[in-house]
PDB file of C-alpha atoms in Angstrom:
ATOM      1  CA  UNK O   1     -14.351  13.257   6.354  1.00  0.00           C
ATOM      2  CA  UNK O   2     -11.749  10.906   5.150  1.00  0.00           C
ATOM      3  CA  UNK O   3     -13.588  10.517   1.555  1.00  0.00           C
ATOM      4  CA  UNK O   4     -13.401  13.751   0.843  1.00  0.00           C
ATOM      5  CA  UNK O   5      -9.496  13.580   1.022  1.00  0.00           C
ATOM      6  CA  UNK O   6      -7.586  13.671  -2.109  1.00  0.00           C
ATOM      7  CA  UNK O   7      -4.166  11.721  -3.588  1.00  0.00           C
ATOM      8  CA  UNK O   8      -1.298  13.226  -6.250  1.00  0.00           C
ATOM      9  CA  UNK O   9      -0.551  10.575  -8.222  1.00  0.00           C
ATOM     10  CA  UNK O  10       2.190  10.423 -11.168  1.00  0.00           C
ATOM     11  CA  UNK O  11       0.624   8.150 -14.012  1.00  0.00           C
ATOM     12  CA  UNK O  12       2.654   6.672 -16.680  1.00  0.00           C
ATOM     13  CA  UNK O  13       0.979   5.569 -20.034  1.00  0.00           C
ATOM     14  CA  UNK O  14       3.128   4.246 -23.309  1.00  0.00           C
ATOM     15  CA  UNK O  15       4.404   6.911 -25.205  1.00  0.00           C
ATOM     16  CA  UNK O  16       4.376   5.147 -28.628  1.00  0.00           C
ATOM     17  CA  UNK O  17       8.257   6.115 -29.068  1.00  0.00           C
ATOM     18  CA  UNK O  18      10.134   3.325 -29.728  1.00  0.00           C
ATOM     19  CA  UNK O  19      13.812   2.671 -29.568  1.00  0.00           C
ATOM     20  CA  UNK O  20      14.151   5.005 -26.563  1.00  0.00           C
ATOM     21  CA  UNK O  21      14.153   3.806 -23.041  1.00  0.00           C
ATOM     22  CA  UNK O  22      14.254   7.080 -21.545  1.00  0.00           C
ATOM     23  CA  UNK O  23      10.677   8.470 -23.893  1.00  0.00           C
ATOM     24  CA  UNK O  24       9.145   4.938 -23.890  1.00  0.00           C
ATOM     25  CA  UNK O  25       6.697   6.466 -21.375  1.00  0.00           C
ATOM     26  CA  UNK O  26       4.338   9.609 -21.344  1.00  0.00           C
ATOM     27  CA  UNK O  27       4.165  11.048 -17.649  1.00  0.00           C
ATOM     28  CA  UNK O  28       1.515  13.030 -16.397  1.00  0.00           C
ATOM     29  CA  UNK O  29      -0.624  13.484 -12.594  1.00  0.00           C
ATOM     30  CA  UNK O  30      -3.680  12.077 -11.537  1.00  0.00           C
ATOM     31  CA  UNK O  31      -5.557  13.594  -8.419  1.00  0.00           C
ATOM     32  CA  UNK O  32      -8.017  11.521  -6.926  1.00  0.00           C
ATOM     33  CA  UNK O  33      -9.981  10.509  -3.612  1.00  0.00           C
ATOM     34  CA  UNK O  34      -7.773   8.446  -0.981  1.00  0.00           C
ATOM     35  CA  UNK O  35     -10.532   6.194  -0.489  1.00  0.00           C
ATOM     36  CA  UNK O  36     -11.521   4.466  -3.803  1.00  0.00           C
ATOM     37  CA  UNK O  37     -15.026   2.627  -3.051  1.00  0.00           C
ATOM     38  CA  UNK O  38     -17.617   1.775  -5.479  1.00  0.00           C
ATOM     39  CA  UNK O  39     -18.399   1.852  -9.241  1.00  0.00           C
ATOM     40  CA  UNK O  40     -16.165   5.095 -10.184  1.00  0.00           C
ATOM     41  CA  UNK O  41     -13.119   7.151  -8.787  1.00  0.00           C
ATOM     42  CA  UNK O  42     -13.402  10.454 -10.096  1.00  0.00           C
ATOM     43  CA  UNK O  43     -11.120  12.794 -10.775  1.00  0.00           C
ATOM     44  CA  UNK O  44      -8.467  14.954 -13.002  1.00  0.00           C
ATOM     45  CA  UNK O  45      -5.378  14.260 -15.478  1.00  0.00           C
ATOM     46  CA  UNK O  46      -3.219  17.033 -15.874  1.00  0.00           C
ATOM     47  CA  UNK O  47      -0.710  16.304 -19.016  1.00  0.00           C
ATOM     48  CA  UNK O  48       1.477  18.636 -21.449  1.00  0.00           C
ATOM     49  CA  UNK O  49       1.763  16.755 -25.027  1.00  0.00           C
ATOM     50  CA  UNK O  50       2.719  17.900 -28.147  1.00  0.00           C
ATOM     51  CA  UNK O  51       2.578  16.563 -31.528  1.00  0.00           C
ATOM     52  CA  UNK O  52       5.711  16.479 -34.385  1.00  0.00           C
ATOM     53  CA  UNK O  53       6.209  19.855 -35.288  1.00  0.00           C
ATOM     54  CA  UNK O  54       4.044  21.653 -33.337  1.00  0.00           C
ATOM     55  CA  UNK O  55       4.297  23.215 -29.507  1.00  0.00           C
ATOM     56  CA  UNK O  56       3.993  21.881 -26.317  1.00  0.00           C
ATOM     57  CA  UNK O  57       0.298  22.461 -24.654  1.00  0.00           C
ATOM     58  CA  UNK O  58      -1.164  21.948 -21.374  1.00  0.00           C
ATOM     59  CA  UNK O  59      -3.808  20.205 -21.162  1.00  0.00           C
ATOM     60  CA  UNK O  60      -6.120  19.011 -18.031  1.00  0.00           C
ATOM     61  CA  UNK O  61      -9.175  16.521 -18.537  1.00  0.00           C
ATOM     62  CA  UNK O  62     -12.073  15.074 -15.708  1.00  0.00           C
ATOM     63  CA  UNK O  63     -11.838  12.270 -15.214  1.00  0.00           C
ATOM     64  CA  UNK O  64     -14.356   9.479 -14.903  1.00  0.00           C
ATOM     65  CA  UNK O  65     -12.106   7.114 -13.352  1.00  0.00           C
ATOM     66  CA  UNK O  66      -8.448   7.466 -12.160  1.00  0.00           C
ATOM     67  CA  UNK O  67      -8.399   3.781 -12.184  1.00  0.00           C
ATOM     68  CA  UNK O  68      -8.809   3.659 -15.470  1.00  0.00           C
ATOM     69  CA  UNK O  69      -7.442   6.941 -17.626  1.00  0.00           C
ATOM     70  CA  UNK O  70      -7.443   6.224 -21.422  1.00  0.00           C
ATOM     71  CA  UNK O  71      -4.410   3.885 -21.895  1.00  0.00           C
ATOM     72  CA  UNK O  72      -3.140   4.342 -18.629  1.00  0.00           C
ATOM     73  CA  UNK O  73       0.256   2.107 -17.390  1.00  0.00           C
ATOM     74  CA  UNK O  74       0.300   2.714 -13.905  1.00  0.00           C
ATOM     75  CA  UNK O  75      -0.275   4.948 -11.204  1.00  0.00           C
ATOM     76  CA  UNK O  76       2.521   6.020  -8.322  1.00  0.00           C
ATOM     77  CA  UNK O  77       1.305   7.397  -5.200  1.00  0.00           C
ATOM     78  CA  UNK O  78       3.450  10.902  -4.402  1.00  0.00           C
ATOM     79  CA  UNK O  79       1.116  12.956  -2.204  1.00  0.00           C
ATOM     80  CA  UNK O  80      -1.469  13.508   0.211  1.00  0.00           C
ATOM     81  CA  UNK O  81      -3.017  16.794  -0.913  1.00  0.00           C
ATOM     82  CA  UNK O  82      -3.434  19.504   1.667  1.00  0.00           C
ATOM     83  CA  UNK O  83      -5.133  22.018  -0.679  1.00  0.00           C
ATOM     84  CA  UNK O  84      -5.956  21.589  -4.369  1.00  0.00           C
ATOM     85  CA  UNK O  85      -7.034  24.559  -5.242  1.00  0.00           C
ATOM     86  CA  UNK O  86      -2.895  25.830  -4.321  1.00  0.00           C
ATOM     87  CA  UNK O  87      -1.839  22.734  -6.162  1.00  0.00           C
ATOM     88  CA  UNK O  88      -3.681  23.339  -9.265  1.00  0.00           C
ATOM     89  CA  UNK O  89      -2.124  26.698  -9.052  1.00  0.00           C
ATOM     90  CA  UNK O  90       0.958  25.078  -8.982  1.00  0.00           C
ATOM     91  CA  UNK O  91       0.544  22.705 -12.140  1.00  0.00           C
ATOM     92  CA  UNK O  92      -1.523  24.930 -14.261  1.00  0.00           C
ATOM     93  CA  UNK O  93       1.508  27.777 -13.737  1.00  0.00           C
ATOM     94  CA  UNK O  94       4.555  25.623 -14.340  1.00  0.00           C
ATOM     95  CA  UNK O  95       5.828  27.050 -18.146  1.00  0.00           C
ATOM     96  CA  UNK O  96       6.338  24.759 -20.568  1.00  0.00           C
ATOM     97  CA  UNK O  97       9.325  24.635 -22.686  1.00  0.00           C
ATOM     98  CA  UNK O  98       9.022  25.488 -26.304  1.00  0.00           C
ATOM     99  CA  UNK O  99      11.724  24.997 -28.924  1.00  0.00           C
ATOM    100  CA  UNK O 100      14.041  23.116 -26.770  1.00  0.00           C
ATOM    101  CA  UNK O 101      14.170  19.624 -28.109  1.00  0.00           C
ATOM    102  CA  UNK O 102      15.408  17.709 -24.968  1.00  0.00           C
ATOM    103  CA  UNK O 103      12.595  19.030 -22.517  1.00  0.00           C
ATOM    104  CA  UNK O 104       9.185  16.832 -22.488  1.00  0.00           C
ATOM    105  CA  UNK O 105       6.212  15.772 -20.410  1.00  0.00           C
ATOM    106  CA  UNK O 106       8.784  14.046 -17.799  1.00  0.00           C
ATOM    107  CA  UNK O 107      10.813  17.366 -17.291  1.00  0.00           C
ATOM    108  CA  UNK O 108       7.601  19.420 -16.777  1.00  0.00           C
ATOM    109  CA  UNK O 109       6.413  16.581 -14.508  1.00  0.00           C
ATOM    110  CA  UNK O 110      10.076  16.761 -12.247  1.00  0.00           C
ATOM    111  CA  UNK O 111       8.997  20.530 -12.762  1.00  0.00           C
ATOM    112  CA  UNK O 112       5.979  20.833 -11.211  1.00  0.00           C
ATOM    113  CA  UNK O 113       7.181  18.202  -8.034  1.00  0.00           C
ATOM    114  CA  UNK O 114      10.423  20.563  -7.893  1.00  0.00           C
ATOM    115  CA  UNK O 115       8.115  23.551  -7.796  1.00  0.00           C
ATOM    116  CA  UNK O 116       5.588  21.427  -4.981  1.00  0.00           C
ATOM    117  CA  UNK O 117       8.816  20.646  -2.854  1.00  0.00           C
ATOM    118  CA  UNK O 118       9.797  24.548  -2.724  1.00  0.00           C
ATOM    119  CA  UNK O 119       6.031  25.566  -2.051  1.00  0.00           C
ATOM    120  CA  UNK O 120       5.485  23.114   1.161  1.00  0.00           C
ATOM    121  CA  UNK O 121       1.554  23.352   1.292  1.00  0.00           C
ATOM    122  CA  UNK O 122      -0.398  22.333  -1.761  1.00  0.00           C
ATOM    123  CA  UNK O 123       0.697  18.665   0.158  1.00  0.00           C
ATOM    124  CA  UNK O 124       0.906  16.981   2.978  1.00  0.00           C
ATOM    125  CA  UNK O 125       2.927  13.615   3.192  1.00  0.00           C
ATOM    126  CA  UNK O 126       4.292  13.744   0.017  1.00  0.00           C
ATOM    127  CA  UNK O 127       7.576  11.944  -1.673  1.00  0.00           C
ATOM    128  CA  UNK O 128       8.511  14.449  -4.098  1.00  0.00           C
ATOM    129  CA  UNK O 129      11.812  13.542  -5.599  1.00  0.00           C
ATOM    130  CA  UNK O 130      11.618  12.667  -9.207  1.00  0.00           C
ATOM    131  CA  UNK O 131      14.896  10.778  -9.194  1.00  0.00           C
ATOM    132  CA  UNK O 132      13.194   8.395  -6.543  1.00  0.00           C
ATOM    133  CA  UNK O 133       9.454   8.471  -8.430  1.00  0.00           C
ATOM    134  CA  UNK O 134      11.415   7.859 -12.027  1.00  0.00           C
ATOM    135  CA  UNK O 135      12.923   4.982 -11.063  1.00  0.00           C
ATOM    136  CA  UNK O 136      10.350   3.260  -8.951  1.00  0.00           C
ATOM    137  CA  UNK O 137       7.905   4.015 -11.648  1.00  0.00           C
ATOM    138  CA  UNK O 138      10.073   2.971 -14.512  1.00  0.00           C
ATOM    139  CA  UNK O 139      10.967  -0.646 -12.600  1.00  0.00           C
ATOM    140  CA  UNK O 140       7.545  -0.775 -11.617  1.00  0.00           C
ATOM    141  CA  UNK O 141       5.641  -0.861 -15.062  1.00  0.00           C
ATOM    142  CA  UNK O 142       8.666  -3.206 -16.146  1.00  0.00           C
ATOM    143  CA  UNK O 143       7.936  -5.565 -13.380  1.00  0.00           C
ATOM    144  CA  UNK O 144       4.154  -5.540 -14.354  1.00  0.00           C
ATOM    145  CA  UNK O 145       4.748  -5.738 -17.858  1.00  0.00           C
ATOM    146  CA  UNK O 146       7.226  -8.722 -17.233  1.00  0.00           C
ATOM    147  CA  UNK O 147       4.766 -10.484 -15.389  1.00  0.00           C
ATOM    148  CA  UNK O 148       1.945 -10.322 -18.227  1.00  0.00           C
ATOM    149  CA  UNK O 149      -0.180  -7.550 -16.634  1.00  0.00           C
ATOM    150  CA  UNK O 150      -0.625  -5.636 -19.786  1.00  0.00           C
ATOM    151  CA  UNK O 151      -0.159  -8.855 -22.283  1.00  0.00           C
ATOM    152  CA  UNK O 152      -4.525  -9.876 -22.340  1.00  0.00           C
ATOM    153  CA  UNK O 153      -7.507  -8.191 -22.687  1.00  0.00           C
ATOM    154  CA  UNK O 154      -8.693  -9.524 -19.609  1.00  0.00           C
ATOM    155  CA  UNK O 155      -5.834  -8.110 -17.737  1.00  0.00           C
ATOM    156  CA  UNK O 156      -6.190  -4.642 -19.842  1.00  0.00           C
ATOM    157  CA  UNK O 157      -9.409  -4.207 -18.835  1.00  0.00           C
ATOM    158  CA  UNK O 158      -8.694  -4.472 -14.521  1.00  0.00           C
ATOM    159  CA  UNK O 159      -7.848  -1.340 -13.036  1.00  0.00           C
ATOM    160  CA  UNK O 160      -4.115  -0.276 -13.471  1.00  0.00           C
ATOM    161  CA  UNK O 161      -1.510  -1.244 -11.188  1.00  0.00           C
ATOM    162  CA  UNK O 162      -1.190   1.549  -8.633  1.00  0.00           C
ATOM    163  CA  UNK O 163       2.376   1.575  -6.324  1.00  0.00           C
ATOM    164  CA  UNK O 164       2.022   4.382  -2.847  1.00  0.00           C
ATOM    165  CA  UNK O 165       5.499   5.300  -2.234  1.00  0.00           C
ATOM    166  CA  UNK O 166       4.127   6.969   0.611  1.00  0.00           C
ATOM    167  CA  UNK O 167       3.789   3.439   2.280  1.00  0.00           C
ATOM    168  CA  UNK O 168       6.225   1.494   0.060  1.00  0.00           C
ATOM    169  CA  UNK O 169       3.714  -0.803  -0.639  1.00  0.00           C
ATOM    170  CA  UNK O 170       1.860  -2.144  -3.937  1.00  0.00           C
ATOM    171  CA  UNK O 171      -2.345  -1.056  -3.095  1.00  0.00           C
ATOM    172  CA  UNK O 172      -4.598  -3.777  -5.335  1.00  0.00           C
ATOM    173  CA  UNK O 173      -7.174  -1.696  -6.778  1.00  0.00           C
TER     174      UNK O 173
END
């Protein structure tokens, strides 16, 4: 049944770093149902943060809605899923980096899509190079933001923006 079906999604939500155009956002994966009908589309975030001074930690959450993830930018469309419980394998098993000051949420994120690429069955359909995902993802937000999508209340409170580079298309929640 086609609702049962599930979507990898890269989300970007502001980092708070400023002065940095390469950390102005904090990356992390959303999986949630292909078909998004009705009052809620449940799901999971999967994230690694870390705080000044401290380690890096891994960290996945339910969520409610991925339409609307706590301060959530944007979501990218990356993946048809073929079989979660492989892919949550994958992302719960890719290390994190400790004590190496240039590695952060985006290199475990280009991590984990390396590590899906190499696997070939977690996902179907899937576009899984982060050069391609960065940058659409990166011009995406800055189109949206541009065009006042995250300048109101009103507009912060829609659902967030969601690009399928499966389909190379924009999908209005």
């Amino acid at each position: 049944m086609a609702s049962n079906k599930k979507r990898l999604y890269v989300a970007l939500y502001p980092s708070g770093t400023v002065g940095s155009e390469e950390r102005r956002y904090h990356w992390a994966f959303l999986i949630g149902p292909r078909v998004e009908s009705g009052t809620a589309a449940a799901g999971t975030r999967y994230h690694v943060k870390n705080f000044p001074g401290s380690s890096w930690v891994y960290e996945e959450l339910a969520a409610r809605d991925v339409r609307w993830t706590n301060n959530l930018l944007a979501r990218i469309v990356v993946a048809k899923i073929k079989d979660e419980g492989r892919l949550n394998d994958i992302i719960r098993n890719t290390p994190l980096a400790q004590g190496d000051d240039n590695w952060r949420c985006r290199s475990w994120v280009a991590d984990v899509l390396a590590r899906l690429e190499r696997d070939g069955q977690a996902v179907g359909t899937a576009k899984l190079d982060w050069g391609e995902i960065e940058a659409k993802a990166r011009a995406y937000v800055a189109d949206k933001n541009a065009a006042g999508r995250y300048s109101t209340t009103e507009e912060l409170m829609k659902p967030k923006p969601m690009w399928d580079l499966l389909e190379g298309r924009e999908i209005v929640p």
